[in-house]
mmCIF file with all atom_site columns, C-alpha atoms in Angstrom:
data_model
loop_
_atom_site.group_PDB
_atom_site.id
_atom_site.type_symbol
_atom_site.label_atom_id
_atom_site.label_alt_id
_atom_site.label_comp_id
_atom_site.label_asym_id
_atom_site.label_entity_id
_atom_site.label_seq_id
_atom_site.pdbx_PDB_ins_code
_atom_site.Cartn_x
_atom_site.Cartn_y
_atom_site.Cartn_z
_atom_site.occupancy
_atom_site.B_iso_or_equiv
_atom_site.pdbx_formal_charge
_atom_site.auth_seq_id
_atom_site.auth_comp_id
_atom_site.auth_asym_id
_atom_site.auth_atom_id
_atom_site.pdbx_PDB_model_num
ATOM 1   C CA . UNK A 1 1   ? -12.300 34.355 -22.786 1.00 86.00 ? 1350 UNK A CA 1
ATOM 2   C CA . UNK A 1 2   ? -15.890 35.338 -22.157 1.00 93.00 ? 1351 UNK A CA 1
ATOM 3   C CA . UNK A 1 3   ? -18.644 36.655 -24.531 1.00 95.00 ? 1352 UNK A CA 1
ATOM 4   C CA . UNK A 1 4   ? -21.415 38.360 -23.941 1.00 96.00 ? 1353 UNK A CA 1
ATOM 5   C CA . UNK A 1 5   ? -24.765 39.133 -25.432 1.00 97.00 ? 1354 UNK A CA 1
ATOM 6   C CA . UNK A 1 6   ? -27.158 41.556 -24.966 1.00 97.00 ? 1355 UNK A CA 1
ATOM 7   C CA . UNK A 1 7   ? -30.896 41.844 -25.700 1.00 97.00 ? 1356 UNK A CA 1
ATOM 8   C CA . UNK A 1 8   ? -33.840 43.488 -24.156 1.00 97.00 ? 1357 UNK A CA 1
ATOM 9   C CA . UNK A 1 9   ? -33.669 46.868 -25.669 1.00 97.00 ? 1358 UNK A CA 1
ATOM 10  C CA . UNK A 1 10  ? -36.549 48.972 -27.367 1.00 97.00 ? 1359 UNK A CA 1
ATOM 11  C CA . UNK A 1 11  ? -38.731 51.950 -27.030 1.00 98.00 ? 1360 UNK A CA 1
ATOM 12  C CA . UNK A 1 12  ? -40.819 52.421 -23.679 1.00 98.00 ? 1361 UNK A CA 1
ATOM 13  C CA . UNK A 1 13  ? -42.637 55.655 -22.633 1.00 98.00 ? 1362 UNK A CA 1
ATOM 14  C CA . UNK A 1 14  ? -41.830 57.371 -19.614 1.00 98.00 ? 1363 UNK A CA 1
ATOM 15  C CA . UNK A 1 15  ? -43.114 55.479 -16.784 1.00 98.00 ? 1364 UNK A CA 1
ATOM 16  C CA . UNK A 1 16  ? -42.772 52.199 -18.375 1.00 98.00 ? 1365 UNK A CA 1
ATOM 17  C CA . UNK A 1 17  ? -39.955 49.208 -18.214 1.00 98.00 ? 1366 UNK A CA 1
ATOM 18  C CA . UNK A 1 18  ? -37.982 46.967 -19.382 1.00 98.00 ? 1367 UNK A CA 1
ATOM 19  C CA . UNK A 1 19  ? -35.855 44.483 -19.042 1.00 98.00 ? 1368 UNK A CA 1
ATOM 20  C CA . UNK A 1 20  ? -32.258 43.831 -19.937 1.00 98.00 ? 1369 UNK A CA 1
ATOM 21  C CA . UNK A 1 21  ? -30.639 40.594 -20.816 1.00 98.00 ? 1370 UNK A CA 1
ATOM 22  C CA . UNK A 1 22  ? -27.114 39.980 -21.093 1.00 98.00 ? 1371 UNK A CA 1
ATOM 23  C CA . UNK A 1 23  ? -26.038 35.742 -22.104 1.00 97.00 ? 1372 UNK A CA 1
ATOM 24  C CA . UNK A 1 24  ? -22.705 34.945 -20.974 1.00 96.00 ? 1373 UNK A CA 1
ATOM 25  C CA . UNK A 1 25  ? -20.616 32.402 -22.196 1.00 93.00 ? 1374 UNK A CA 1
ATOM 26  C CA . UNK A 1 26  ? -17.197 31.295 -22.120 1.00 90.00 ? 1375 UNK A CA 1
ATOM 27  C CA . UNK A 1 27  ? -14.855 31.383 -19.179 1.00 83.00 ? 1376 UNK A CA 1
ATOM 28  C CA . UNK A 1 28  ? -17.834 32.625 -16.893 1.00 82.00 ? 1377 UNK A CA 1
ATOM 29  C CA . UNK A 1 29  ? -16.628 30.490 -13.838 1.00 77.00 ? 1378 UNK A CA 1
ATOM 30  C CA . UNK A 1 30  ? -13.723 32.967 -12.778 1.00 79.00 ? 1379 UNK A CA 1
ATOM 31  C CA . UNK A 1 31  ? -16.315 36.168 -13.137 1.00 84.00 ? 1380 UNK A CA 1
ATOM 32  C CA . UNK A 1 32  ? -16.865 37.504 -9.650  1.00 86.00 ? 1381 UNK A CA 1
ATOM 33  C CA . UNK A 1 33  ? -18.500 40.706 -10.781 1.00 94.00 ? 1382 UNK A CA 1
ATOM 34  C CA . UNK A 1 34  ? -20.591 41.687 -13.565 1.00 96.00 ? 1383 UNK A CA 1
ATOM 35  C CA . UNK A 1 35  ? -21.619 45.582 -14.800 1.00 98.00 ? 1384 UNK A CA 1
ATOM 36  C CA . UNK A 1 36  ? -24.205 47.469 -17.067 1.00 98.00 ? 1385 UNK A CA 1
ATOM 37  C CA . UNK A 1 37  ? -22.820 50.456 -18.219 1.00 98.00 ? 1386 UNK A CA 1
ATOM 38  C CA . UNK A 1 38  ? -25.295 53.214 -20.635 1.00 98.00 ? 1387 UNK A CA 1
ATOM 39  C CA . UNK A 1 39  ? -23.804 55.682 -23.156 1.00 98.00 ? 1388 UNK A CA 1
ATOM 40  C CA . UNK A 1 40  ? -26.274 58.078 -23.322 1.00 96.00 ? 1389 UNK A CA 1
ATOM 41  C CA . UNK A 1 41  ? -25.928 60.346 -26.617 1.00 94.00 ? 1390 UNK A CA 1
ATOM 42  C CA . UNK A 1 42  ? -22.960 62.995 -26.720 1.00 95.00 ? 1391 UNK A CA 1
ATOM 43  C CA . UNK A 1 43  ? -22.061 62.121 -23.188 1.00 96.00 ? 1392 UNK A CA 1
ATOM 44  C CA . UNK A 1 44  ? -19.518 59.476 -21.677 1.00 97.00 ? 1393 UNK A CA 1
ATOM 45  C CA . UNK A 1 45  ? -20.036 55.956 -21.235 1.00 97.00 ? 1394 UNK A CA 1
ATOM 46  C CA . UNK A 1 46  ? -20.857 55.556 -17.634 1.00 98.00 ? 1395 UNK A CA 1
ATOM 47  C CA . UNK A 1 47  ? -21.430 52.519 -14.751 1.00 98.00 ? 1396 UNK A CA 1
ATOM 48  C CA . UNK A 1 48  ? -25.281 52.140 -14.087 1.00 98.00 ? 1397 UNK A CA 1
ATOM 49  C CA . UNK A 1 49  ? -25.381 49.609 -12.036 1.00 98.00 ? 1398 UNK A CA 1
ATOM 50  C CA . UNK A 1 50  ? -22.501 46.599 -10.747 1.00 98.00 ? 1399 UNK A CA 1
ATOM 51  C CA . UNK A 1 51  ? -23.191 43.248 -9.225  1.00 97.00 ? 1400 UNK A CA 1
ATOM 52  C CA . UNK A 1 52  ? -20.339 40.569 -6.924  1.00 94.00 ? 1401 UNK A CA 1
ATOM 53  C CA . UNK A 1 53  ? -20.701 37.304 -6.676  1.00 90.00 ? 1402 UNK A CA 1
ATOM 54  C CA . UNK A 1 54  ? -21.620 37.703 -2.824  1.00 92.00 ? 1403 UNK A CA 1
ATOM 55  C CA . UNK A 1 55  ? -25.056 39.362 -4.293  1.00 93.00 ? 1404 UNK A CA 1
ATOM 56  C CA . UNK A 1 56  ? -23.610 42.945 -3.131  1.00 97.00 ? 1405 UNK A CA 1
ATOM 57  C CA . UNK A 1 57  ? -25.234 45.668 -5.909  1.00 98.00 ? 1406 UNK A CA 1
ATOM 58  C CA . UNK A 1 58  ? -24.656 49.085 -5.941  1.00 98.00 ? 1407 UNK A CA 1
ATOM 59  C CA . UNK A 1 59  ? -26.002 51.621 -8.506  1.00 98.00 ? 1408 UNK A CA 1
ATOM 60  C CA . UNK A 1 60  ? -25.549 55.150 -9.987  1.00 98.00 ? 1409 UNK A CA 1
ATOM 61  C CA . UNK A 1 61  ? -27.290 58.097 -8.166  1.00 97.00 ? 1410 UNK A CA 1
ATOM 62  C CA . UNK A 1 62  ? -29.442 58.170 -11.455 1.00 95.00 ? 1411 UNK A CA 1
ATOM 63  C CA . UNK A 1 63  ? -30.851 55.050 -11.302 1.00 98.00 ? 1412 UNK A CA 1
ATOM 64  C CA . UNK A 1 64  ? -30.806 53.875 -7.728  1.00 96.00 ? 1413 UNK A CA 1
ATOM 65  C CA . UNK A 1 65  ? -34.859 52.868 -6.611  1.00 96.00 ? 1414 UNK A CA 1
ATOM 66  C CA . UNK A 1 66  ? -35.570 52.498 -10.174 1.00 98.00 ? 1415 UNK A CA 1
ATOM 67  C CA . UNK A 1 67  ? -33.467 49.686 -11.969 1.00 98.00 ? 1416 UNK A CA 1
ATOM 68  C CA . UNK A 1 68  ? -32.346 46.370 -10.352 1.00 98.00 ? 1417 UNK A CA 1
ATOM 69  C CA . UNK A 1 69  ? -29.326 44.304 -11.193 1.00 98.00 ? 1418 UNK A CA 1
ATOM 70  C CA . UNK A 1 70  ? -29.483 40.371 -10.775 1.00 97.00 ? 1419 UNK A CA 1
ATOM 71  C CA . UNK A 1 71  ? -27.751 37.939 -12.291 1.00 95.00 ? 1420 UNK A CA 1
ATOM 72  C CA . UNK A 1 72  ? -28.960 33.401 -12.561 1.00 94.00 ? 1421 UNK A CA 1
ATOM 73  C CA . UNK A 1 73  ? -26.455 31.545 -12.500 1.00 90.00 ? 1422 UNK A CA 1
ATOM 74  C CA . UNK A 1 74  ? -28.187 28.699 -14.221 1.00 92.00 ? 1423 UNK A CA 1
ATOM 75  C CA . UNK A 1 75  ? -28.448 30.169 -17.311 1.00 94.00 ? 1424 UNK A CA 1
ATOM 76  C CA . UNK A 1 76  ? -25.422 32.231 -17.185 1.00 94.00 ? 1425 UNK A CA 1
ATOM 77  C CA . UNK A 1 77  ? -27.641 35.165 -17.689 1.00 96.00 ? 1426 UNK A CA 1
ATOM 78  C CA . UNK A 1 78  ? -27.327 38.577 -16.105 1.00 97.00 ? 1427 UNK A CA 1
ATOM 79  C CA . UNK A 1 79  ? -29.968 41.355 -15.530 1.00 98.00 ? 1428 UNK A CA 1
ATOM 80  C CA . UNK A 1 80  ? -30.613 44.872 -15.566 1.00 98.00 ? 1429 UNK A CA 1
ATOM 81  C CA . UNK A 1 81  ? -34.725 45.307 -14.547 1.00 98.00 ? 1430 UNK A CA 1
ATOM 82  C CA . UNK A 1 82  ? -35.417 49.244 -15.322 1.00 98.00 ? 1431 UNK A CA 1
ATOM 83  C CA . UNK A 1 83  ? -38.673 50.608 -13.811 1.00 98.00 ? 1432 UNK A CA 1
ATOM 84  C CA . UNK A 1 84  ? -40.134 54.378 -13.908 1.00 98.00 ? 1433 UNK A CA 1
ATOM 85  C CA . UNK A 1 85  ? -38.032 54.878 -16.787 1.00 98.00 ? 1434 UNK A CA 1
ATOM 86  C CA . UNK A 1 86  ? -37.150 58.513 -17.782 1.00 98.00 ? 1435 UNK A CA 1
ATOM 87  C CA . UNK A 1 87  ? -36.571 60.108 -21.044 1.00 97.00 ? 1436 UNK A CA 1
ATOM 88  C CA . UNK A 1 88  ? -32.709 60.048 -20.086 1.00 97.00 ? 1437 UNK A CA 1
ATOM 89  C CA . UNK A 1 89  ? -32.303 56.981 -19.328 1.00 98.00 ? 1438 UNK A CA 1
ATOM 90  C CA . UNK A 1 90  ? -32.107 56.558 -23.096 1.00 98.00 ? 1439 UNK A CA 1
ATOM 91  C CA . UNK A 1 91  ? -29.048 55.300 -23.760 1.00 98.00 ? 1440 UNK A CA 1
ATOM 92  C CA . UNK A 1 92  ? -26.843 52.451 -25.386 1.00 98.00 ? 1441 UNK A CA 1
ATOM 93  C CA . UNK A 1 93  ? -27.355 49.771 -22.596 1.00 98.00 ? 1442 UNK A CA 1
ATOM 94  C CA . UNK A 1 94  ? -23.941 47.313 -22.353 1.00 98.00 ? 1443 UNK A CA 1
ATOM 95  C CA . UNK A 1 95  ? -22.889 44.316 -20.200 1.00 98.00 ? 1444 UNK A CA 1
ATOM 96  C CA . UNK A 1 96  ? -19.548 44.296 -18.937 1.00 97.00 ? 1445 UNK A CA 1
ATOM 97  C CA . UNK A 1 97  ? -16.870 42.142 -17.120 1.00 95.00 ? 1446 UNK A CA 1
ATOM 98  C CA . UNK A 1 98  ? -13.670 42.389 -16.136 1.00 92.00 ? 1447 UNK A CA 1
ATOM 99  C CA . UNK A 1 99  ? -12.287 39.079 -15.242 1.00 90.00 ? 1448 UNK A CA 1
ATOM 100 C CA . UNK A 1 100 ? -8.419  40.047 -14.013 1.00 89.00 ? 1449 UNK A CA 1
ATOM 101 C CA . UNK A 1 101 ? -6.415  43.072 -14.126 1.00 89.00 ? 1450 UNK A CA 1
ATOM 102 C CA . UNK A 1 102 ? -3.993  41.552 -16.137 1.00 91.00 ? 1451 UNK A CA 1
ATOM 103 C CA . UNK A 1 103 ? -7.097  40.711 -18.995 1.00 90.00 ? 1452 UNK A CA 1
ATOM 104 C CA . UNK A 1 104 ? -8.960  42.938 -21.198 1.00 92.00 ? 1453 UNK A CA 1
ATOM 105 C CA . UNK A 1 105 ? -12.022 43.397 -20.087 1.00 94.00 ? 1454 UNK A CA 1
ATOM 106 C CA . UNK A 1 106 ? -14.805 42.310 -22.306 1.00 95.00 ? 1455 UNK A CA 1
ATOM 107 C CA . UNK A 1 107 ? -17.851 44.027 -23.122 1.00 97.00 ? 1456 UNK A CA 1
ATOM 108 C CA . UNK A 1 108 ? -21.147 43.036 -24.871 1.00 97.00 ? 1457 UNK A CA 1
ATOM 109 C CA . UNK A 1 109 ? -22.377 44.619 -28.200 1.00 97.00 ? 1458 UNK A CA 1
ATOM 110 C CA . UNK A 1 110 ? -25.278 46.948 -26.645 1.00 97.00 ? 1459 UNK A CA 1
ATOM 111 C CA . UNK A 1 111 ? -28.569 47.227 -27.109 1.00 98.00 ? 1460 UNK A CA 1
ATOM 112 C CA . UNK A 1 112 ? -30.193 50.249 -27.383 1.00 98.00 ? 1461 UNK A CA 1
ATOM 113 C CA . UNK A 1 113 ? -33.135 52.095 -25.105 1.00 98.00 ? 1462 UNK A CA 1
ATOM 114 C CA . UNK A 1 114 ? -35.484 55.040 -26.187 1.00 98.00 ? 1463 UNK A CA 1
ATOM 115 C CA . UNK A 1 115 ? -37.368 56.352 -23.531 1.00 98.00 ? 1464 UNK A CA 1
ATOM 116 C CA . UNK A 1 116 ? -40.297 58.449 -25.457 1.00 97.00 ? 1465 UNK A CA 1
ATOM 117 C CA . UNK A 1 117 ? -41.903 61.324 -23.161 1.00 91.00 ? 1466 UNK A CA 1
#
C-alpha cells in the first residue's frame, strides 16, 4: 500500500505562489505515475497536473505555463510549484496515485489553497 501526505497549502494573493508537497511512503517503488488533482468549491474534483516516471508532465488547460509538477525521488517527495496564481485556482489541492488497475487508488488528505484577489 502507499500513503501519502500533503502540505504546502495556505493563503496567497493573486500573483503570488506556492508550493505543494506531497510525502510518499509505502510501496512507492511500483508507482510509475503520480497526479495533483484540485476540488475547487461546488465544482468536480478535477486532474491539474500528472507526472510518469520517464519525466513526461502534462497539465490542465487552466494551469498549463503557470504550475509545474516534479517529483525527487530521494525523498520520495512529489511537487506541484504554482506561480501567477489566480483567485480560482483556490481549491482543495490532493496527491494521487494509482498503482494497478486491479488496486484502489490512493489519495492524500488535501491541503487547502485560498487565492485572495
Amino acid at each position: 500500500q502507499v500513503q501519502l501526505v500533503e502540505s504546502g497549502g495556505g493563503v496567497a494573493q493573486a500573483g503570488g505562489s506556492l508550493k505543494l508537497s506531497c510525502k510518499v511512503s509505502g510501496a512507492v517503488i511500483s508507482i510509475n505515475t503520480f497526479k495533483w488533482f484540485r476540488e475547487r468549491p461546488r465544482l468536480e474534483r478535477e486532474l491539474v497536473a500528472s507526472i510518469k516516471g520517464d519525466g513526461q508532465t502534462t497539465y490542465s488547460d487552466d494551469v498549463t505555463q503557470r504550475f509545474a509538477i516534479t517529483t525527487d525521488e530521494r525523498v520520495n517527495m512529489v511537487y506541484l510549484q504554482m506561480n501567477n496564481l489566480k483567485p480560482e485556482d483556490t481549491a482543495v489541492y490532493y496527491c494521487y496515485v494509482h498503482r494497478f488497475p486491479w488496486e484502489s487508488p490512493t489519495w492524500g488528505q488535501g491541503t487547502q489553497v485560498i487565492v485572495a484577489s
